Amino acid sequence: MTRRLFPYLLSRSKVFLWFWWIWGFVYAQTPVSQNLEVRWDSLCPCEASVVQTFYFDRPSAGHLALYDWLDAYASIHSSVGKILAERYRLDFHFSTKKQRGFLRIDTSDTSWKIKRRGGTVVLSWDTPKDSLTIRYRIRLPARKFTGMGYDKDGYDLMNVFLQPVPSYATGRQARYHDILLFDRPVMPVRTRIRLYSPAEEWTWQANAEIRPADNGMTEIAKDNNALHLAARRELFHVFKLENHTWILDPASYKSYSDTEKALALDRVYAYLKSRNFPVARKIMITRLDLENFPVYDVNWLPVIKPFPRDFRLSVQLLYQTVRQSMAEWPGDFRRDYAFRTGWEQYLVMQFVETHYPYMRMTGMPVRWPVIRSYRMFEVPYRQKYYLLYRYIARLNYDQALALPADSLSVYNRSVGTPSKALLGWHTLNMYAPGLPDTVWREIYRHADRQVLTPQLFDSLWRQKGGPDISFMWDDFYRTARKIDFRASKIKRRGETFLRIRNNGGMSFPVTVEGKDGPVMFGGRDTLMPWPDQTRRAEINRTELYPEINLRNNTAPAWRKPLRIRFWQDLESPFHRQIFLNPELNYNLYDGLILGVGINNKTFIDKHFMWQLRPSYAFRSRSLTGQADFRYIKRYVRPRLFGWSAGAYAKAYHYDFGRWYRTASVFATLSYKDRARKFMRGHDWSAEYLFVDKETAGPPGETTRYGVAMLSHKWEVRGLLRRYAWESNVRFHRLFVRLESSFRFRSFLDKYRQIECRTYAAWMPYNRTETDYFSMAFTHPTDYLFKYPYYGRSETSGLFYQQYVYAEGGFKVFYPHRFVNRWMLANNVNIGIYKRLNLFADFGWGASYGQKPVFHYDTGLRFYLVPDYFEFYFPLYSDLG
């Protein structure tokens, strides 16, 4: 034992970790109080000088770690810059340093040393100290970036000053970057601030005790560091209920009267009090809270408001009250993000079911019979969470609940993960009725003295005698597996059995109609006796758990009634659904094409989807259309994302009086990187395409032909930079063609971007006698009929001017634009001003038996809608 232990302890990496843990636990200083003196600059109201003093419980040497979250605004490549890029916002990345703000520490004091590392400042000193004073200057960022900072209407300050990083009993410190979650762990430190306002017109408020003093000074006192300061020219709306105070931003709630706000707060407080929820003494709700923590259902439509006014106001106030109250509890809420946000959403859902039991997912009940027949207008409000989770789970972009907030994609962090976590709490409440609320009431009693973690809940659950819920923590919480069961009726040896298959591989209790209580099921395939006096068995009828597919839960399978609807609707497990969508299209030879899309696709994807698109062409006076069939299978694995296979066929005119018909079968294998939030991935595809054309001449090689294709696509998605590489090889009995293209796009500033594309193609052999299958510098022939040409056979006129960004991609029409051996082309677009770009193309090409040729062109590009509505004006080329 000793021989094995010493090498383990003496390895260099392990010794470093042990030393860091012991040193941080023994020598890290924990301040018990802090005083701040903040003087705003009268000439520059967004800058202030700060004197901050920390007081320790014992004088000793050591170090102090402080959050410096303004450091994230100093660089566009910081954590804040990355998260804003994920949200597709460009203002921050093309701003000046003054607009982004800073925090500069005065290092003239030599009694301590400073180290800055990724949003954290570490101060260390050798001589014993019972207090430590730091002087620094801050400049607030512009509010337009994240809602925090300064603008002409006032201040919104959160996480602006240096704040102590908490140390837990294990010595671990949660040194996190700022990713605009405002979720830093709270250290119980008594805070006193003397604030000198730059002007008398500002009215200051905070979620703390605040009192004005002489000489324009404001004093603020709070018992922990979850401090939120705000200032406005208008008076804040203050409401008091018993010992609790709500401070509402005047600009955010100006459309509501004082009576409406008072009634809503009274309703919210009564609900939380009935659940023994410990509401914070002061709740301040400003634009910062509403912009960064919105309620996504009550204000998602800017014009149409399907929810009543009192409902929208009550839900917003309840959510902000619960969120801010829980933010003051001890805990690492970034690490346990789903655990906390799921319960916040669960309280909101219970509030709606208590006070608004008639509320539907889309708002108030609809009275019109035609619209009311749609399922999306029938389901109750709580179905919203099932829809939000199933939408992302069917696409396979959901992530495990155990992941910290900074590892989640934008959708999962905002909607997907909280919805899935809420469904977990709902499942527990139905599995053990009332017990989750009982355990949480026990947590509420000591919320200010114990660290909130999933382990705490699990231990209290066991103490209350709750049933085993290891399936929740092991599978539902720690993995991204899906819940999907399939029921079938079988007979063996004269006996009838119910067979349940676990397609998702997750252990979960299954409710079977005719059985008393849920049945635990965790295998791939199981048999159980057929329920007595049951003609048809159904599992998960009451949706005890969030299953992603309810259509195969009935045994024996029965012919479900057909339901036909215009447009799309929610998925109904009790009907076969067909949707009719009017469609309008156009090409030069068919004219206006009016048709209807007949499909089975609901708002969320299915494994098998089909679509028939019959249409009538008014110019050719003929029936046209196409059909698509696709099957998708997805996996929860680190790399392999899933596969899909399908077929499609279509028939249109490619010239006046001449048809073309295509039919294709294909298969795709997809890989995506879950650790990188699905922003990077590549696909492998195989396809065989058959083309049948009507020609005026004798049948030849361009009349009927089939092309086999193998392709690969690699893509890195992002707002600021995007990379895409596509390669394919095409086989025909008369030629083989290899192609590859690489595209790069990057923003130069908010309105200008640069885009580069390189295209390379090579035909190892080519036995065709025409240029129909050759590479083109401009206007490709599109022998696969996949480009969106309006007049694909035109050689002059307006429709011949249509530009397709493919193959050579040149904008000038050359007399001999085809080559049949090899081609190398480059396309560059550089932004000049907003929608006006400068383009340049250059490349080489060669045909068999001929010398290589070189072409180039330049000009201006103006676009209204990128890739759809653009104008190109060539100015100069090798033709002159």
XYZ file of C-alpha atoms in Angstrom, residues 7 24 87 105 109 159 251 281 293 338 358 378 390 476 527 558-559 574 597 621 703 737 804 840:
24
model
C 4.629 7.453 -6.207
C -5.762 27.817 -0.432
C -26.179 35.460 -29.244
C -6.076 49.101 -9.704
C 0.881 50.274 -2.260
C -20.847 42.885 -10.277
C -39.474 52.588 -17.477
C -36.203 41.503 2.196
C -33.804 36.901 -17.474
C -30.351 23.137 -13.855
C -57.980 27.926 -17.426
C -56.377 23.087 -26.521
C -39.234 17.930 -27.028
C -32.161 11.896 -16.263
C -42.261 -8.938 -20.576
C -54.889 0.593 -33.250
C -55.932 2.537 -36.266
C -54.049 9.810 -30.601
C -47.770 20.752 -49.591
C -50.602 24.215 -68.307
C -30.965 12.522 -72.171
C -15.276 14.528 -61.226
C -25.511 31.233 -58.677
C -12.903 40.146 -57.038
